[in-house]
Amino acid sequence: MNSKIKILPEKLCNQIAAGEVVERPASVVKELVENSLDAGADEVTVEIDRGGKKRIVVSDNGCGMGHDDVFLCFERHATSKIRSEEDLFHLAYHGFRGEALPSIAAVSRLSVLSRSADDDCGLRLDLVGGQIKHTDEVGVPCGTTFEVKDLFFNLPARRKFLRKDDTEFGHISEIITRLALAHPSVHFKLIHNGRVILDLYRQNSSLDRIAMVLGRTIVGELLPVDSNQGQMVLSGFVARPTINRSATSAIYSFVNGRFVKDRVLHHAIMDGYRQLLMKGRYPVCVLFLQLDSEMVDVNVHPTKHEVRFHDQRTVHQFVSQSVRNVLRDSTREKATIAQMPFPSPSLDHGIANQKSRSIDCLVADRPFTEKPVAPLAHVAEHAPAYRVDTVTQQHREVVDDDLAKLPSDDKGYFESLTVIGQYQRSYILCEDGTDLVLIDQHAAHERIGFERFKKQYSSGCIAAQELLFPDIIELNIREDTELRDQQQQMERLGFELEHFGGLSWAIKTIPTFLAESDVKSMVCDVLEELTSVGDSALTQDAFDAVLITMACHGMIRANQRLDVIEMKSLLKQLDGVDFNQHCPHGRPVLQRLQRNDIEKMFRRI
Ligand code: ADP
Ligand code: MG
């Protein structure tokens, strides 16, 4: 009997494989440009017609190919980049599977023209659907040019799925952006329908490249990251949380020089930003993680966008901590910088006296009298820290201690503001030099409560105070069961409860910070949150939700009148906590109107 199983013809195999590697024109660009980079090129030109559906040309000044190799490169599993299993774990190149070129050739009309330094002339090959149709010797400079025309011309079903030219080109420019960020010393040129879209000259630093690719305005908001732990190094930049996006598209993360969209890495970055961004908002960052190639497997996906870390937990913790530390430092730095306003004299007018006095005393407080820090854009890319670091360090140690012990002349940023008054019983209006600063009292208080709870909780339990007359609460059966489960945890959170018979419980203590709030509803809310968090309460991230719920309670609400002393005390407390520019839900605590803006409103300038 004839067997039903057949070995597929090679042409069909290549078409099937092409489905994995070549999804759209951008995938062709990615594979070809990666090959150019692997060939050591420092000049890569990408020319696109009609979103790449009509034509894609990638030319480079890399090492080129000898005549035999020009033929060989279209064979499946033909690669010059790995030889043995051993190499698979020490990948220094983008490619290694030897399947990109045969796959691309199988679904297009392809021409290649290449010359290596050893040959006198180059070789040109024309293929249609993977079949060689024509060869020719041509005099060309060393390097390689691939031309890919009519992608999927022989697979109408796939061609139908291609999108509008602009959409396809958008994907291509994104691919070039990623590669350009990782290779600042390579000159990239991108041309669409004859128009030069990107012309990225060789740059010395990744910051210069970022400025070229992502725009100069963002650069001023970037904070340098430079940390290491064991074999791992994390470098690059994270943007201040005030700059954010509605999608993850501005998270550029690289592992050993390769762009990846990895779940673990993304989660770690988001964790670094936790409570600094509103729900549904994502950060802007360019981060390079370098680690021993034995600690990561890049061979888990044909397009290699995903990786597998051997020790996910360590990588996650390292990345999220590194990002967090930079962001924490930056809120301190910002306060310190803002403390030293150097306004332009022409705008100084009425408040000149007061201003110069405050500068004088600030300068006298400091161990040196340098000018304030330059904006980040002008700081060299390898300057990981600001020049005022030593000052900040001392400042931080003092602040982290009990606030009340602060000497009164060592004012933090918020405390140094001049309070003008309260607006709509919700916002504190202040003067910061020539700026008008508005502070959301509710957001501020929430952040203070949250940071305090967090600190107290992590060092044992939250400070509680006894109620003079225990409050009795009546629970339903579900709540009663939950409370029995969570009684110990509740105690650590500052709520001591005692069974009072039936479904009644006596509330004996509450967190000191929440003394003013409605005790009963607070207990129910916290209990509910604790239960919904469940076992994941063991992770800090999930547990934060419980602390946020607590911080929300009994906080100074909007619509609460505050007198000047209360406002000043709130500002002073704000200086004592980390991340004081945002509430734990990520809403900003502070907004600033510059004198310039105000004068413009009144058409004075
Ligand atoms: P891989 O990159 O996984 O090795 P490819 O199919 O992409 O597989 O390429 C096959 C081989 O062709 C490469 O290993 C390399 O030797 C050669 N090659 C491809 N593109 C270039 C180029 N631009 N310059 C020099 N050699 C190239
Ligand atoms: Mg390749």
XYZ file of C-alpha atoms and ligand atoms in Angstrom:
633
model
C 0.000 0.000 0.000
C 1.176 3.510 -0.781
C 2.143 5.448 2.315
C 0.154 8.583 3.000
C 3.072 10.502 4.448
C 5.103 12.529 1.950
C 8.238 14.606 2.380
C 7.381 18.157 1.298
C 9.266 19.617 -1.661
C 11.963 22.127 -0.702
C 10.185 25.047 -2.329
C 7.119 24.488 -0.194
C 9.291 24.068 2.924
C 10.852 27.438 2.280
C 7.491 29.075 1.814
C 6.245 27.603 5.058
C 9.375 28.714 6.886
C 8.987 32.156 5.350
C 5.669 32.402 7.176
C 7.562 32.335 10.452
C 10.361 34.734 9.601
C 8.723 37.037 7.067
C 5.492 38.458 8.318
C 5.604 41.780 6.512
C 8.080 44.121 4.772
C 9.442 45.261 8.152
C 10.584 41.696 8.906
C 12.605 41.672 5.682
C 14.202 44.972 6.638
C 15.018 43.646 10.086
C 16.713 40.502 8.790
C 18.675 42.304 6.089
C 19.873 45.145 8.316
C 20.837 42.688 11.046
C 22.912 40.813 8.489
C 24.612 44.079 7.545
C 25.433 44.779 11.189
C 26.698 41.221 11.622
C 28.933 41.831 8.605
C 30.570 44.707 10.490
C 29.066 47.520 8.410
C 29.141 51.041 9.812
C 27.033 52.450 7.016
C 23.624 51.001 6.172
C 21.188 52.501 3.693
C 17.600 51.304 3.499
C 15.515 52.337 0.530
C 11.801 51.587 0.517
C 9.161 51.946 -2.174
C 5.462 51.818 -1.363
C 5.807 50.703 2.258
C 8.189 47.951 1.170
C 5.501 46.098 -0.751
C 7.033 47.108 -4.042
C 10.717 47.265 -3.230
C 13.180 47.080 -0.343
C 16.876 47.774 -0.843
C 19.444 47.373 1.919
C 23.046 48.198 1.135
C 26.032 48.122 3.454
C 29.781 48.584 3.560
C 30.351 45.380 5.545
C 32.733 42.522 4.830
C 30.782 41.296 1.790
C 30.661 37.700 0.555
C 32.982 35.627 -1.582
C 31.462 34.220 -4.794
C 30.749 30.782 -3.320
C 29.067 32.307 -0.307
C 26.740 34.389 -2.457
C 25.305 31.089 -3.705
C 25.470 29.345 -0.344
C 23.656 32.008 1.622
C 20.334 30.992 0.052
C 20.628 27.426 1.266
C 18.541 26.586 4.306
C 20.573 26.481 7.526
C 23.541 28.067 5.800
C 25.268 30.431 8.197
C 28.752 31.705 8.828
C 27.911 32.672 12.384
C 27.825 29.476 14.389
C 29.613 26.177 13.907
C 28.710 24.075 16.913
C 26.226 23.632 19.699
C 28.687 25.395 21.962
C 28.419 28.592 19.871
C 24.673 28.609 20.345
C 25.219 29.705 23.932
C 27.724 32.421 23.142
C 25.971 34.336 20.414
C 27.727 37.474 19.361
C 25.663 38.038 16.223
C 22.060 38.961 15.489
C 21.608 36.013 13.163
C 22.566 32.402 13.575
C 19.695 30.290 12.254
C 20.642 30.617 8.609
C 17.052 30.787 7.485
C 16.340 34.439 6.776
C 17.722 34.637 3.251
C 16.214 31.399 1.878
C 12.879 32.421 3.436
C 12.898 35.923 1.964
C 14.064 34.632 -1.418
C 11.235 32.080 -1.490
C 8.529 34.745 -1.373
C 9.956 37.565 -3.518
C 12.001 38.579 -6.540
C 15.421 39.027 -4.993
C 18.763 40.329 -6.245
C 21.991 40.327 -4.319
C 25.216 42.057 -5.234
C 28.214 41.492 -3.006
C 31.971 41.755 -3.011
C 34.435 40.770 -0.301
C 37.838 42.415 0.123
C 39.538 39.263 -1.235
C 37.820 39.426 -4.631
C 38.545 41.717 -7.555
C 34.941 42.003 -8.583
C 31.541 41.387 -7.089
C 28.916 38.795 -7.955
C 25.292 39.484 -8.747
C 22.560 36.892 -8.388
C 18.896 37.258 -9.388
C 16.331 34.894 -7.929
C 12.602 34.540 -8.446
C 10.695 32.643 -5.764
C 13.986 31.193 -4.553
C 15.143 29.923 -7.985
C 18.355 31.371 -9.390
C 17.594 32.984 -12.758
C 20.723 34.918 -13.565
C 24.315 35.473 -12.375
C 26.777 38.137 -13.378
C 30.166 39.480 -12.307
C 30.125 43.214 -11.588
C 32.748 45.711 -10.463
C 31.578 47.202 -7.132
C 33.083 48.448 -3.863
C 33.362 46.010 -0.980
C 30.018 45.383 0.713
C 26.587 43.956 0.016
C 23.309 45.133 -1.477
C 20.069 43.164 -1.275
C 17.051 44.162 -3.338
C 13.717 42.528 -2.517
C 10.837 43.247 -4.891
C 7.169 42.243 -4.923
C 7.033 40.569 -1.546
C 4.578 37.630 -1.486
C 4.043 37.931 -5.252
C 3.642 34.145 -5.299
C 1.506 33.954 -2.152
C -1.548 36.121 -2.902
C -3.209 35.068 0.338
C -0.308 36.548 2.350
C -0.048 39.639 0.182
C -3.694 40.405 0.887
C -2.882 40.773 4.558
C -0.415 43.581 4.023
C -1.673 46.957 5.200
C -1.599 50.439 3.725
C 1.803 51.729 2.584
C 2.053 54.148 5.489
C 1.271 51.477 8.041
C 3.871 49.120 6.621
C 6.397 51.920 6.463
C 5.628 52.779 10.092
C 6.689 49.270 11.062
C 9.858 49.622 9.050
C 10.856 52.907 10.639
C 10.257 51.361 14.051
C 12.658 48.532 13.181
C 15.292 51.038 12.102
C 14.729 53.083 15.266
C 15.390 50.061 17.460
C 18.508 49.038 15.581
C 19.769 52.615 15.475
C 19.367 53.006 19.235
C 21.471 49.913 19.840
C 24.159 50.908 17.313
C 24.944 54.613 17.688
C 28.250 54.247 15.845
C 26.565 53.069 12.645
C 25.319 55.556 10.047
C 21.717 54.675 9.123
C 19.857 56.199 6.242
C 16.189 55.488 5.577
C 14.532 56.570 2.337
C 10.841 56.177 1.447
C 9.569 56.749 -2.094
C 12.722 58.725 -2.863
C 12.497 60.957 0.210
C 15.126 60.788 2.966
C 13.234 60.125 6.192
C 16.090 59.423 8.581
C 19.743 60.256 8.202
C 21.465 59.267 11.417
C 25.138 60.068 11.314
C 27.581 58.118 13.407
C 27.273 59.281 16.988
C 29.686 58.958 19.867
C 27.154 58.277 22.531
C 23.824 56.632 22.947
C 22.408 59.886 24.323
C 23.217 61.689 21.065
C 21.575 58.870 19.162
C 18.500 58.980 21.391
C 18.247 62.707 20.780
C 18.376 62.113 17.025
C 15.838 59.305 17.078
C 13.396 60.202 19.838
C 13.692 63.972 19.695
C 15.649 66.601 21.585
C 12.762 67.605 23.839
C 12.724 64.222 25.525
C 16.419 64.278 26.246
C 16.021 66.972 28.893
C 13.688 64.661 30.793
C 15.920 61.609 30.725
C 17.737 60.306 33.760
C 20.838 58.188 33.283
C 20.805 54.603 34.548
C 24.084 52.910 35.270
C 24.114 50.036 37.700
C 25.544 46.598 38.004
C 25.159 43.517 40.100
C 27.397 40.523 39.675
C 27.605 39.845 35.951
C 24.660 42.091 35.087
C 24.941 45.664 33.900
C 22.016 47.974 33.229
C 22.668 51.204 31.375
C 20.698 53.718 29.370
C 18.062 56.247 30.310
C 14.625 56.444 31.885
C 12.368 59.456 31.430
C 10.841 61.262 34.353
C 7.305 59.987 34.988
C 5.843 63.299 33.815
C 6.725 62.146 30.296
C 4.594 59.115 29.536
C 2.693 57.322 26.801
C -0.583 55.475 26.397
C 1.156 52.325 25.149
C 4.370 50.425 25.736
C 5.771 51.588 22.410
C 8.327 53.937 23.958
C 9.863 51.248 26.149
C 13.019 50.361 24.277
C 14.701 47.461 26.044
C 17.740 45.631 24.782
C 19.381 42.460 26.012
C 23.002 42.040 25.002
C 22.525 44.573 22.231
C 19.403 42.929 20.846
C 16.001 44.672 20.967
C 13.524 42.567 22.920
C 9.913 42.912 23.957
C 10.240 40.683 26.932
C 7.529 40.178 29.506
C 9.845 39.874 32.487
C 11.825 42.934 31.499
C 8.739 45.050 30.834
C 7.233 44.045 34.096
C 10.434 44.932 35.926
C 10.546 48.372 34.306
C 6.896 49.030 35.116
C 7.614 47.895 38.647
C 10.364 50.502 38.847
C 7.765 53.131 37.946
C 5.045 51.768 40.209
C 2.720 54.418 41.605
C 4.440 57.084 39.557
C 2.278 56.654 36.487
C -1.484 56.768 36.175
C -3.218 53.546 35.260
C -2.901 52.847 31.546
C 0.136 55.102 31.115
C 3.589 53.779 30.209
C 7.077 55.170 30.568
C 9.590 56.305 27.994
C 12.964 54.613 28.355
C 15.929 53.186 26.529
C 17.589 50.482 28.607
C 20.412 48.137 27.787
C 20.782 45.017 29.878
C 24.089 43.265 29.486
C 24.550 39.871 31.018
C 26.619 36.751 30.594
C 25.304 34.984 27.500
C 24.949 31.798 29.536
C 22.342 33.525 31.697
C 19.959 34.109 28.808
C 18.574 32.071 25.933
C 17.782 34.132 22.849
C 16.899 31.144 20.737
C 13.302 30.825 21.876
C 11.542 32.665 19.070
C 12.246 32.912 15.321
C 12.219 36.714 15.346
C 14.158 36.641 18.636
C 11.982 39.303 20.238
C 11.558 37.207 23.318
C 14.264 35.797 25.487
C 14.394 33.421 28.413
C 16.377 34.376 31.489
C 17.737 31.506 33.482
C 17.184 33.382 36.704
C 14.124 35.545 36.050
C 13.707 36.632 39.613
C 17.212 38.049 39.953
C 16.990 39.873 36.632
C 13.574 41.272 37.523
C 14.699 42.503 40.888
C 17.906 44.022 39.549
C 16.155 45.928 36.767
C 13.242 47.176 38.828
C 15.489 48.266 41.704
C 17.888 50.060 39.377
C 15.061 51.985 37.712
C 13.438 52.737 41.042
C 16.649 54.076 42.544
C 17.202 56.474 39.671
C 13.630 57.765 39.885
C 13.810 58.105 43.655
C 17.058 60.034 43.433
C 15.598 62.266 40.771
C 12.743 63.478 42.941
C 15.334 64.440 45.508
C 17.582 66.033 42.920
C 14.727 68.009 41.475
C 13.890 69.396 44.852
C 17.498 70.294 45.483
C 17.895 71.946 42.115
C 14.644 73.798 42.414
C 15.808 75.101 45.738
C 18.406 77.160 43.956
C 16.478 79.355 41.572
C 18.576 81.673 39.445
C 15.936 83.825 37.796
C 16.745 86.233 35.033
C 17.207 89.632 36.682
C 14.761 91.376 34.347
C 11.865 89.411 35.755
C 12.843 89.835 39.341
C 11.212 93.173 40.198
C 9.313 93.163 43.457
C 10.609 90.020 45.022
C 14.252 90.722 44.364
C 15.153 91.211 47.991
C 13.531 88.151 49.280
C 15.027 86.116 46.476
C 18.609 87.111 46.981
C 18.314 86.503 50.661
C 17.154 82.951 50.098
C 19.920 82.260 47.637
C 22.515 83.609 50.009
C 21.500 81.441 52.834
C 21.299 78.400 50.599
C 24.738 78.938 49.242
C 26.112 79.446 52.709
C 24.641 76.117 53.749
C 26.498 74.230 51.100
C 30.005 72.883 51.200
C 30.754 74.489 47.854
C 29.335 77.356 45.900
C 29.226 76.027 42.386
C 26.561 77.060 39.977
C 23.516 74.815 39.950
C 23.522 71.649 37.958
C 23.332 71.913 34.202
C 20.188 70.540 32.620
C 20.646 66.890 31.804
C 20.861 67.446 28.087
C 24.223 69.040 28.592
C 25.607 66.502 30.994
C 27.968 64.105 29.283
C 26.416 60.731 28.700
C 28.713 58.932 31.052
C 28.067 61.284 33.892
C 25.811 58.977 35.842
C 25.274 61.273 38.778
C 24.728 64.962 39.279
C 27.372 67.198 40.680
C 25.376 67.929 43.791
C 25.345 64.271 44.736
C 27.251 64.677 47.956
C 24.885 67.346 49.140
C 21.877 65.285 48.248
C 23.265 62.275 49.999
C 23.617 64.127 53.278
C 20.243 65.692 52.785
C 18.625 62.327 52.236
C 20.024 60.818 55.402
C 18.640 63.637 57.458
C 15.235 63.509 55.812
C 14.912 59.777 56.210
C 15.192 60.164 59.937
C 12.355 61.520 61.923
C 11.125 64.709 60.314
C 10.455 66.430 63.556
C 14.137 66.349 64.352
C 15.057 68.392 61.315
C 16.810 71.601 62.230
C 14.482 74.368 61.199
C 16.972 76.125 58.903
C 17.622 72.991 56.809
C 14.519 73.304 54.698
C 13.459 70.828 52.052
C 12.066 71.966 48.737
C 8.401 71.989 49.681
C 9.031 73.617 53.006
C 11.009 76.366 51.335
C 7.964 77.428 49.298
C 6.116 80.529 50.364
C 2.478 79.677 51.043
C 0.048 82.158 49.517
C -3.164 80.447 50.513
C -5.690 77.763 49.700
C -7.778 77.593 46.556
C -11.198 75.941 46.541
C -10.318 74.111 49.745
C -8.362 71.697 47.564
C -5.128 73.257 46.370
C -2.314 74.981 48.173
C -0.969 77.965 46.265
C 2.686 78.778 46.763
C 5.399 80.974 45.411
C 8.636 79.381 44.284
C 10.784 82.303 43.245
C 8.991 83.676 40.228
C 6.925 80.521 39.722
C 3.410 79.969 40.967
C 3.166 76.439 42.335
C -0.132 74.605 42.914
C -0.170 71.581 45.167
C -3.006 69.082 45.266
C -3.466 68.656 49.018
C -5.238 65.335 48.696
C -2.594 63.808 46.433
C 0.156 65.146 48.679
C -1.331 63.708 51.817
C -1.968 60.383 50.164
C 1.674 60.076 49.156
C 2.825 60.986 52.644
C 0.538 58.404 54.244
C 1.489 55.715 51.778
C 5.243 56.175 52.115
C 4.955 56.228 55.888
C 2.852 53.089 56.018
C 5.238 51.349 53.720
C 8.253 52.204 55.790
C 6.613 51.264 59.075
C 5.182 48.059 57.691
C 8.459 46.883 56.251
C 10.180 47.443 59.570
C 7.614 45.478 61.584
C 4.182 46.931 61.974
C 2.334 50.159 61.426
C 2.264 52.511 64.386
C -1.120 52.261 66.068
C -2.994 54.086 68.767
C -5.536 52.716 71.169
C -9.097 53.927 70.940
C -10.393 55.343 74.197
C -13.720 53.653 73.596
C -13.421 50.625 71.331
C -15.650 50.872 68.309
C -17.899 47.881 67.727
C -18.510 46.775 64.160
C -21.024 44.325 62.875
C -19.753 42.196 59.987
C -21.522 39.866 57.619
C -20.620 36.184 57.549
C -18.153 36.508 54.704
C -16.349 39.422 56.348
C -16.341 37.630 59.670
C -14.626 34.613 58.111
C -12.149 36.823 56.347
C -11.295 38.676 59.487
C -10.601 35.447 61.346
C -8.214 34.573 58.515
C -6.536 37.928 58.408
C -6.572 38.936 62.043
C -2.785 38.808 62.417
C -2.185 40.664 59.204
C -4.698 43.328 60.260
C -2.796 43.738 63.498
C 0.433 44.317 61.632
C -1.406 46.983 59.678
C -2.333 48.742 62.921
C -5.829 47.373 63.442
C -6.218 45.289 66.584
C -9.622 43.644 66.663
C -11.227 41.450 69.286
C -14.152 39.126 68.821
C -17.156 40.558 70.650
C -19.661 37.763 70.170
C -21.687 36.744 67.153
C -20.604 38.736 64.154
C -19.501 41.708 66.245
C -15.909 42.777 66.695
C -14.353 45.449 68.859
C -11.828 47.739 67.192
C -9.191 48.399 69.819
C -6.461 50.162 67.861
C -6.131 51.985 64.563
C -3.083 53.348 62.706
C -1.988 56.596 64.327
C -1.883 58.342 61.015
C -5.561 57.618 60.439
C -6.825 58.929 63.741
C -9.255 61.347 62.153
C -11.063 59.016 59.826
C -14.213 56.950 59.879
C -12.949 53.862 61.647
C -15.618 51.378 60.683
C -15.655 51.876 56.957
C -11.875 51.912 56.985
C -11.645 48.500 58.655
C -14.086 47.040 56.145
C -12.236 48.501 53.163
C -8.834 47.353 54.317
C -10.162 43.896 55.090
C -11.761 43.697 51.681
C -8.595 44.807 49.928
C -6.501 42.371 51.914
C -8.777 39.523 50.946
C -8.895 40.414 47.277
C -5.129 40.602 47.179
C -5.041 37.144 48.762
C -1.853 35.147 48.407
C -0.268 37.635 46.088
C -0.085 39.889 49.144
C 3.280 38.262 49.567
C 4.597 40.345 46.697
C 5.326 43.940 47.490
C 3.511 45.157 44.409
C 0.205 43.603 45.353
C 0.548 44.524 48.963
C 1.027 48.165 48.053
C -2.617 48.165 46.988
C -3.620 47.546 50.593
C -1.438 50.381 51.826
C -2.834 52.697 49.175
C -6.357 51.911 50.361
C -5.285 52.830 53.844
C -3.575 55.985 52.654
C -6.762 56.993 50.864
C -8.672 56.855 54.105
C -8.683 59.716 56.497
C -6.389 61.659 54.248
C -6.972 65.334 53.901
C -9.725 65.319 51.348
C -10.299 67.825 48.687
C -12.762 70.374 50.104
C -11.128 70.594 53.459
C -10.134 73.967 54.770
C -6.543 74.161 55.944
C -4.980 77.031 57.826
C -1.482 78.257 57.053
C 0.090 76.182 59.806
C -1.590 73.017 58.507
C -0.505 73.793 54.968
C 3.081 74.380 56.045
C 3.106 71.197 58.036
C 1.847 69.256 55.030
C 4.626 70.690 52.866
C 7.223 69.848 55.475
C 5.983 66.273 55.666
C 6.091 66.038 51.901
C 9.800 66.759 51.985
C 10.276 63.724 54.154
C 8.992 61.101 51.741
C 10.236 59.544 48.530
C 8.503 60.074 45.190
C 6.842 63.191 46.516
C 5.978 64.516 43.066
C 3.142 62.020 42.591
C 0.379 60.478 44.662
C 0.413 56.667 44.914
C -2.120 56.478 42.074
C 0.360 58.333 39.881
C -1.434 61.669 39.846
C 0.877 64.668 40.059
C 1.161 66.401 43.406
C 2.481 69.635 41.993
C 1.930 71.876 39.000
C 3.938 74.933 38.134
C 3.056 78.136 36.307
C 5.981 80.278 35.346
C 5.875 84.020 35.596
C 6.422 84.114 31.867
C 3.226 82.119 31.302
C 1.266 84.401 33.558
C 2.600 87.543 31.942
C 1.704 86.118 28.557
C -1.867 85.564 29.768
C -2.053 89.270 30.502
C -0.335 90.150 27.239
C 2.506 91.816 29.140
C 5.095 90.022 27.032
P 22.101 34.066 9.531
O 22.124 35.556 9.627
O 21.242 33.448 10.581
O 23.468 33.479 9.465
P 20.958 34.528 6.943
O 20.105 33.692 6.085
O 20.406 35.828 7.389
O 21.362 33.657 8.198
O 22.333 34.786 6.224
C 23.106 33.681 5.781
C 24.557 34.042 5.654
O 24.761 34.944 4.592
C 25.143 34.761 6.851
O 25.560 33.845 7.851
C 26.309 35.538 6.256
O 27.446 34.727 6.180
C 25.835 35.818 4.849
N 25.330 37.215 4.724
C 24.051 37.597 4.703
N 23.940 38.936 4.571
C 25.203 39.429 4.501
C 25.751 40.758 4.366
N 24.983 41.846 4.286
N 27.111 40.866 4.330
C 27.884 39.782 4.417
N 27.426 38.523 4.540
C 26.091 38.324 4.582
Mg 20.535 36.813 9.288
